[in-house]
Each structure stands twice: as structure tokens, then as C-alpha cells.
mmCIF file of C-alpha atoms in Angstrom:
data_model
loop_
_atom_site.group_PDB
_atom_site.id
_atom_site.type_symbol
_atom_site.label_atom_id
_atom_site.label_comp_id
_atom_site.label_asym_id
_atom_site.label_seq_id
_atom_site.Cartn_x
_atom_site.Cartn_y
_atom_site.Cartn_z
ATOM 1 C CA MET A 1 -15.002 -1.108 15.423
ATOM 2 C CA LYS A 2 -16.476 1.554 13.422
ATOM 3 C CA ILE A 3 -15.682 5.408 13.366
ATOM 4 C CA ASN A 4 -18.061 8.243 11.876
ATOM 5 C CA PHE A 5 -14.832 10.564 11.317
ATOM 6 C CA SER A 6 -16.969 13.640 11.016
ATOM 7 C CA LEU A 7 -17.661 13.459 14.639
ATOM 8 C CA LEU A 8 -14.020 12.908 15.388
ATOM 9 C CA LEU A 9 -12.165 15.859 16.008
ATOM 10 C CA VAL A 10 -8.041 15.026 15.620
ATOM 11 C CA ALA A 11 -5.460 17.030 14.154
ATOM 12 C CA ALA A 12 -4.431 16.182 11.046
ATOM 13 C CA LEU A 13 -0.509 15.659 11.092
ATOM 14 C CA ALA A 14 1.753 16.995 8.429
ATOM 15 C CA VAL A 15 2.161 14.487 5.738
ATOM 16 C CA VAL A 16 5.271 14.185 4.035
ATOM 17 C CA ALA A 17 4.935 12.067 0.630
ATOM 18 C CA VAL A 18 7.150 8.766 2.292
ATOM 19 C CA PRO A 19 8.373 6.994 -0.372
ATOM 20 C CA THR A 20 5.694 5.374 -1.367
ATOM 21 C CA ALA A 21 7.157 -0.695 -12.562
ATOM 22 C CA VAL A 22 4.298 -1.194 -17.171
ATOM 23 C CA PHE A 23 2.728 2.092 -16.392
ATOM 24 C CA ALA A 24 -1.320 1.914 -16.269
ATOM 25 C CA ALA A 25 -0.962 4.269 -19.227
ATOM 26 C CA ALA A 26 0.164 1.077 -20.871
ATOM 27 C CA ALA A 27 -0.621 -1.609 -18.468
ATOM 28 C CA PRO A 28 -0.185 -3.190 -15.182
ATOM 29 C CA SER A 29 3.412 -4.368 -14.537
ATOM 30 C CA VAL A 30 2.694 -7.187 -11.849
ATOM 31 C CA GLU A 31 -0.591 -9.089 -11.741
ATOM 32 C CA SER A 32 -1.553 -12.661 -10.071
ATOM 33 C CA ALA A 33 -1.175 -15.893 -11.719
ATOM 34 C CA ALA A 34 -3.956 -17.544 -14.040
ATOM 35 C CA GLY A 35 -6.010 -19.636 -11.896
ATOM 36 C CA ASP A 36 -5.736 -17.768 -8.378
ATOM 37 C CA LYS A 37 -8.951 -16.987 -7.154
ATOM 38 C CA VAL A 38 -8.295 -13.344 -6.586
ATOM 39 C CA ARG A 39 -6.805 -11.243 -9.168
ATOM 40 C CA ILE A 40 -4.180 -9.207 -7.779
ATOM 41 C CA VAL A 41 -2.893 -6.058 -10.244
ATOM 42 C CA ARG A 42 -0.874 -3.578 -9.447
ATOM 43 C CA VAL A 43 -1.478 0.074 -10.559
ATOM 44 C CA VAL A 44 1.648 2.101 -11.215
ATOM 45 C CA TYR A 45 1.016 6.012 -11.549
ATOM 46 C CA GLY A 46 4.146 7.445 -11.772
ATOM 47 C CA ASP A 47 7.903 7.403 -11.044
ATOM 48 C CA PHE A 48 10.662 8.741 -8.628
ATOM 49 C CA ASP A 49 14.025 7.797 -7.194
ATOM 50 C CA LEU A 50 14.998 7.839 -3.894
ATOM 51 C CA ALA A 51 18.419 7.984 -2.099
ATOM 52 C CA GLU A 52 19.834 4.506 -1.430
ATOM 53 C CA SER A 53 19.689 5.503 2.425
ATOM 54 C CA TRP A 54 16.217 5.220 2.309
ATOM 55 C CA VAL A 55 15.696 1.733 0.760
ATOM 56 C CA VAL A 56 18.361 -0.333 2.486
ATOM 57 C CA PRO A 57 20.520 -0.417 5.505
ATOM 58 C CA GLY A 58 24.213 1.256 4.700
ATOM 59 C CA GLY A 59 23.053 2.443 1.572
ATOM 60 C CA SER A 60 24.395 5.857 -0.261
ATOM 61 C CA PRO A 61 22.888 8.951 0.399
ATOM 62 C CA GLN A 62 23.883 9.461 -3.174
ATOM 63 C CA LYS A 63 23.488 6.882 -5.144
ATOM 64 C CA ARG A 64 19.713 7.100 -6.552
ATOM 65 C CA CYS A 65 17.190 4.015 -6.571
ATOM 66 C CA PRO A 66 14.496 4.166 -8.972
ATOM 67 C CA ILE A 67 10.743 3.533 -7.437
ATOM 68 C CA VAL A 68 7.280 3.375 -9.076
ATOM 69 C CA LEU A 69 4.335 4.636 -7.433
ATOM 70 C CA GLY A 70 1.410 2.215 -7.396
ATOM 71 C CA PHE A 71 -1.362 0.537 -5.525
ATOM 72 C CA HIS A 72 -3.096 -2.517 -5.869
ATOM 73 C CA LEU A 73 -6.543 -3.517 -7.189
ATOM 74 C CA LEU A 74 -8.183 -6.823 -5.988
ATOM 75 C CA GLU A 75 -11.031 -8.736 -8.113
ATOM 76 C CA PHE A 76 -12.691 -11.388 -6.635
ATOM 77 C CA ASP A 77 -16.162 -12.812 -6.883
ATOM 78 C CA GLY A 78 -17.955 -9.666 -8.538
ATOM 79 C CA ARG A 79 -16.154 -7.551 -6.130
ATOM 80 C CA ARG A 80 -13.344 -4.859 -6.699
ATOM 81 C CA VAL A 81 -10.828 -3.607 -3.482
ATOM 82 C CA LEU A 82 -8.204 -1.272 -3.613
ATOM 83 C CA VAL A 83 -5.158 -1.909 -1.263
ATOM 84 C CA ASP A 84 -3.788 1.463 -0.668
ATOM 85 C CA VAL A 85 -5.004 4.166 -2.872
ATOM 86 C CA GLY A 86 -2.282 6.740 -4.210
ATOM 87 C CA CYS A 87 -2.200 10.313 -4.235
ATOM 88 C CA ASP A 88 -3.499 13.190 -6.314
ATOM 89 C CA HIS A 89 -0.514 14.998 -6.439
ATOM 90 C CA PHE A 90 3.119 13.544 -5.663
ATOM 91 C CA GLU A 91 5.945 15.820 -4.609
ATOM 92 C CA MET A 92 9.277 15.275 -2.815
ATOM 93 C CA GLU A 93 12.833 16.900 -2.184
ATOM 94 C CA GLY A 94 11.264 19.564 -4.494
ATOM 95 C CA ARG A 95 10.658 17.508 -7.137
ATOM 96 C CA GLN A 96 7.526 16.127 -8.609
ATOM 97 C CA ALA A 97 6.993 12.863 -9.877
ATOM 98 C CA ARG A 98 7.749 11.146 -13.355
ATOM 99 C CA ASN A 99 4.902 9.629 -16.041
ATOM 100 C CA PHE A 100 2.270 10.750 -13.153
ATOM 101 C CA ILE A 101 -1.555 10.367 -13.566
ATOM 102 C CA ARG A 102 -3.879 10.234 -11.225
ATOM 103 C CA PRO A 103 -4.894 7.161 -9.761
ATOM 104 C CA ALA A 104 -8.499 7.159 -10.775
ATOM 105 C CA GLU A 105 -7.668 7.878 -14.318
ATOM 106 C CA ALA A 106 -4.653 4.981 -13.896
ATOM 107 C CA LEU A 107 -7.923 2.779 -13.046
ATOM 108 C CA ARG A 108 -10.098 3.789 -16.027
ATOM 109 C CA ARG A 109 -7.191 2.941 -18.419
ATOM 110 C CA LEU A 110 -7.438 -0.091 -17.294
ATOM 111 C CA GLY A 111 -11.284 -0.269 -17.738
ATOM 112 C CA VAL A 112 -12.264 0.237 -14.224
ATOM 113 C CA ALA A 113 -14.778 2.700 -13.075
ATOM 114 C CA PRO A 114 -13.775 4.422 -9.427
ATOM 115 C CA GLU A 115 -17.099 4.214 -8.366
ATOM 116 C CA THR A 116 -17.345 0.527 -8.770
ATOM 117 C CA ILE A 117 -14.437 -0.139 -5.821
ATOM 118 C CA GLU A 118 -16.358 -1.144 -2.674
ATOM 119 C CA ALA A 119 -13.406 -1.249 -0.431
ATOM 120 C CA CYS A 120 -10.381 0.421 0.313
ATOM 121 C CA LEU A 121 -7.751 -1.110 2.595
ATOM 122 C CA ILE A 122 -5.026 1.378 3.475
ATOM 123 C CA SER A 123 -1.707 0.309 4.665
ATOM 124 C CA HIS A 124 -0.849 3.400 6.427
ATOM 125 C CA PHE A 125 -1.397 7.110 6.823
ATOM 126 C CA HIS A 126 1.456 8.839 4.376
ATOM 127 C CA GLY A 127 0.056 10.736 1.509
ATOM 128 C CA ASP A 128 0.565 8.628 -1.478
ATOM 129 C CA HIS A 129 -1.156 5.787 -0.137
ATOM 130 C CA LEU A 130 -3.999 7.538 0.995
ATOM 131 C CA ASP A 131 -4.255 10.993 -0.166
ATOM 132 C CA ALA A 132 -6.589 10.114 -3.377
ATOM 133 C CA ILE A 133 -9.049 8.365 -0.893
ATOM 134 C CA ALA A 134 -11.671 11.184 -2.190
ATOM 135 C CA SER A 135 -11.622 9.784 -5.953
ATOM 136 C CA PHE A 136 -13.225 6.603 -4.114
ATOM 137 C CA PRO A 137 -16.815 7.616 -2.431
ATOM 138 C CA ARG A 138 -18.726 4.811 -2.448
ATOM 139 C CA ALA A 139 -15.728 2.283 -0.708
ATOM 140 C CA HIS A 140 -15.737 1.474 3.158
ATOM 141 C CA VAL A 141 -12.408 2.297 4.679
ATOM 142 C CA TYR A 142 -10.411 -0.320 6.297
ATOM 143 C CA ILE A 143 -7.396 1.009 8.193
ATOM 144 C CA GLN A 144 -5.703 0.144 11.159
ATOM 145 C CA GLU A 145 -6.821 2.176 14.162
ATOM 146 C CA LYS A 146 -3.507 4.243 15.111
ATOM 147 C CA GLU A 147 -3.356 4.955 11.581
ATOM 148 C CA ALA A 148 -6.923 6.061 11.453
ATOM 149 C CA LEU A 149 -5.845 8.832 13.953
ATOM 150 C CA SER A 150 -2.691 10.153 11.739
ATOM 151 C CA ALA A 151 -4.898 10.040 8.539
ATOM 152 C CA GLY A 152 -7.123 12.887 10.611
ATOM 153 C CA LYS A 153 -9.491 14.852 8.389
ATOM 154 C CA ARG A 154 -8.602 13.067 5.347
ATOM 155 C CA LEU A 155 -11.136 10.633 6.691
ATOM 156 C CA ALA A 156 -14.068 12.755 7.668
ATOM 157 C CA GLY A 157 -17.352 11.854 6.794
ATOM 158 C CA ARG A 158 -16.456 8.330 5.213
ATOM 159 C CA ALA A 159 -17.814 5.055 6.308
ATOM 160 C CA VAL A 160 -14.629 3.306 8.153
ATOM 161 C CA THR A 161 -13.873 0.335 10.295
ATOM 162 C CA THR A 162 -10.463 0.360 12.248
ATOM 163 C CA PHE A 163 -8.839 -2.587 14.067
ATOM 164 C CA LYS A 164 -5.687 -3.003 16.323
ATOM 165 C CA SER A 165 -3.832 -5.741 15.235
ATOM 166 C CA GLU A 166 -5.571 -8.155 12.426
ATOM 167 C CA LEU A 167 -9.147 -8.095 10.790
ATOM 168 C CA GLU A 168 -10.716 -10.823 8.237
ATOM 169 C CA LEU A 169 -12.623 -9.662 5.676
ATOM 170 C CA TYR A 170 -14.997 -11.365 2.719
ATOM 171 C CA GLY A 171 -14.964 -14.692 5.137
ATOM 172 C CA GLY A 172 -11.468 -14.755 5.374
ATOM 173 C CA ARG A 173 -10.557 -14.120 1.425
ATOM 174 C CA LEU A 174 -8.781 -11.143 2.573
ATOM 175 C CA LYS A 175 -7.055 -10.345 5.795
ATOM 176 C CA MET A 176 -5.601 -7.143 7.052
ATOM 177 C CA VAL A 177 -2.403 -7.652 9.818
ATOM 178 C CA ARG A 178 -0.380 -4.554 11.751
ATOM 179 C CA SER A 179 3.124 -5.550 10.815
ATOM 180 C CA GLY A 180 4.346 -1.883 12.511
ATOM 181 C CA GLY A 181 8.048 -0.998 11.375
ATOM 182 C CA HIS A 182 7.405 1.542 8.683
ATOM 183 C CA THR A 183 4.586 3.402 10.956
ATOM 184 C CA ALA A 184 3.148 2.645 13.995
ATOM 185 C CA GLY A 185 -0.134 1.005 12.726
ATOM 186 C CA HIS A 186 1.261 0.179 9.522
ATOM 187 C CA SER A 187 -0.563 -2.904 7.953
ATOM 188 C CA ILE A 188 -0.112 -5.896 5.009
ATOM 189 C CA VAL A 189 -2.610 -7.637 3.566
ATOM 190 C CA LEU A 190 -2.736 -11.129 3.189
ATOM 191 C CA VAL A 191 -4.581 -13.620 0.447
ATOM 192 C CA PRO A 192 -4.260 -16.986 1.729
ATOM 193 C CA GLY A 193 -4.564 -19.993 -1.115
ATOM 194 C CA MET A 194 -3.665 -18.577 -4.273
ATOM 195 C CA ALA A 195 -3.711 -21.325 -7.003
ATOM 196 C CA ASP A 196 0.372 -22.171 -6.134
ATOM 197 C CA GLY A 197 -0.561 -22.792 -2.740
ATOM 198 C CA ARG A 198 1.102 -19.554 -1.458
ATOM 199 C CA THR A 199 -0.303 -16.736 0.326
ATOM 200 C CA ALA A 200 -0.244 -13.466 -1.214
ATOM 201 C CA VAL A 201 1.064 -10.572 0.780
ATOM 202 C CA ILE A 202 0.585 -6.929 -0.205
ATOM 203 C CA ALA A 203 3.313 -4.976 1.675
ATOM 204 C CA GLY A 204 2.492 -1.295 1.572
ATOM 205 C CA ASP A 205 5.443 0.283 2.526
ATOM 206 C CA ALA A 206 7.120 -2.509 4.454
ATOM 207 C CA VAL A 207 9.814 -2.685 2.471
ATOM 208 C CA TYR A 208 10.202 -0.555 -0.624
ATOM 209 C CA SER A 209 12.844 -2.889 -2.541
ATOM 210 C CA ARG A 210 12.384 -6.641 -3.582
ATOM 211 C CA ARG A 211 16.105 -6.477 -2.504
ATOM 212 C CA ASN A 212 15.125 -5.476 1.283
ATOM 213 C CA LEU A 213 13.502 -9.593 0.770
ATOM 214 C CA GLU A 214 16.432 -11.489 -1.045
ATOM 215 C CA GLN A 215 18.931 -10.073 1.195
ATOM 216 C CA ARG A 216 16.955 -10.136 4.239
ATOM 217 C CA LEU A 217 17.417 -6.284 4.784
ATOM 218 C CA PRO A 218 14.941 -4.476 6.720
ATOM 219 C CA THR A 219 13.940 -1.017 5.665
ATOM 220 C CA PRO A 220 15.606 1.783 7.566
ATOM 221 C CA THR A 221 12.667 3.995 6.875
ATOM 222 C CA THR A 222 11.092 2.728 9.960
ATOM 223 C CA VAL A 223 10.021 4.038 13.410
ATOM 224 C CA ASN A 224 10.698 0.491 14.928
ATOM 225 C CA ALA A 225 13.493 -1.546 13.492
ATOM 226 C CA ASP A 226 12.469 -4.684 15.583
ATOM 227 C CA GLU A 227 9.252 -4.880 13.623
ATOM 228 C CA SER A 228 10.717 -3.782 10.194
ATOM 229 C CA ARG A 229 13.824 -6.854 10.585
ATOM 230 C CA ALA A 230 10.349 -9.015 11.738
ATOM 231 C CA PHE A 231 8.385 -8.586 8.190
ATOM 232 C CA VAL A 232 11.871 -9.323 6.039
ATOM 233 C CA GLU A 233 12.618 -12.434 8.459
ATOM 234 C CA THR A 234 8.904 -13.743 7.862
ATOM 235 C CA TYR A 235 7.912 -12.597 4.402
ATOM 236 C CA SER A 236 10.674 -13.441 3.107
ATOM 237 C CA ASP A 237 10.049 -17.221 3.235
ATOM 238 C CA PRO A 238 9.116 -18.444 -0.346
ATOM 239 C CA ARG A 239 5.801 -19.780 1.010
ATOM 240 C CA TYR A 240 4.924 -16.279 0.659
ATOM 241 C CA ARG A 241 4.519 -14.273 -2.755
ATOM 242 C CA VAL A 242 4.770 -10.212 -2.019
ATOM 243 C CA TYR A 243 3.605 -7.626 -3.695
ATOM 244 C CA LEU A 244 5.449 -4.393 -3.482
ATOM 245 C CA CYS A 245 3.912 -0.873 -3.765
ATOM 246 C CA HIS A 246 7.449 0.940 -5.137
ATOM 247 C CA ASP A 247 9.284 -1.872 -6.925
#
């Protein structure tokens, strides 16, 4: 389903930057293995900290957990695709992110021109995953339909394709799947057939920390606890290689 958001009159929801580690100023901190048909690079553009109670069930509101602000670059068959796009300004709890650079500049420091990005796959509408979309004006946007409505005016005038449950792209090379949990239409991106035989999972904000997967602890920052629990139960399986935005 394709939507021209310049014709869709929908009020943008108030967006609070929800939590969304080598920094792009140096080098990417997470990169896929040699031999993978799809190269996956996490691009980090800042760091912050959250109360542990945001990260794991029963966590302390006083204990702080360091996080990074990141999004993912996918390269394959001469194409460049982003999963999420970051934001051009991050402030939460009256504090700004540390070591912050704009996502477009983070890509340039890695030798990637923003105008070479052909598609942006958006996990959900929160600002630290969507707000820098204007830096990639040539990119087609793919987003779950509920998240598109919540994105509102930020997608005005863009070429947008929405979906309800799942969407295969590039002949099945990539697949967007609604996971729910963190937001009503939150989506993950599956990249099957990696060099080690596993499926890569680019998880958005399905969880904030690898601890969630290792201990099968669903994120407490959720609108649907059952869906968040289902995510950790499914993707903690070693058949999956999970890429996180914030850890």
C-alpha cells in the first residue's frame, strides 16, 4: 500500500525521545561477518544513559544503564539501505546526548553520502528512529501502517509504502515483520541466509540491551507485554544474530 502523506491530514503525535557503542567519529562498533551477502553496520551517533527500570523488568529507577544511539546501514548488490535514521537532536529528562553528531554526518565519516541511500526501513515512529528522515530525501520509506499514522507530518510529501504484518523487499533479501511490543506497530527487519547460516535480526527498540536476550527478560518499556515477551522468547534462539540500536 502506497501513501502520499501530503494528501493525508493526520495530526502528528507528540514525540518523546524514547531510548532509543566505536562512535561514527571513529568507526562502527558492530559489523556483520566477512562473507555475509548483506553487510550490516551499526552507525553510532551519540550516547546517553537510562534508568535500569526502563531496560529490564524490576530494574532500579536509581541505577543508570549506559546506552548508545544507533541505526543500521545495509549494503548489498550495490545498494544502500538504512534501518531507522536517527535524529538530528536528542534531549531527554532535560539532558542532551553525549558525543552527538547528526546521523548524516556520521554516515559521511564512514564514506557514505546520504544521497546514496535508496530506502529507509523504519522500525517505529519515535523521534530517535525517524526524525532525521529529511536528511535522506531520495530514499523510499517503508513503515508499518500504525507507525506511519503516528509519524504524521514527518512523512509529508515522501514516497511511503506501508504494511500490516510483514513485507518482503528486494526479492526476499530483506523482510520487515511487525513485532509490536514497544509500540503498536513496531517492526523488526530479518536478513536471512547470513554466512554462518543464521538469520540477522535488526531489532529496533524491541529490547534495549543484550541482557534482555541473554536472560530472556522482555523490555518493560512496552505497550504490549505479551508481544515483548514473545520477542525475547523467539529471538534469543541462537539461530538468530540480533543487532541492537542501543547496546
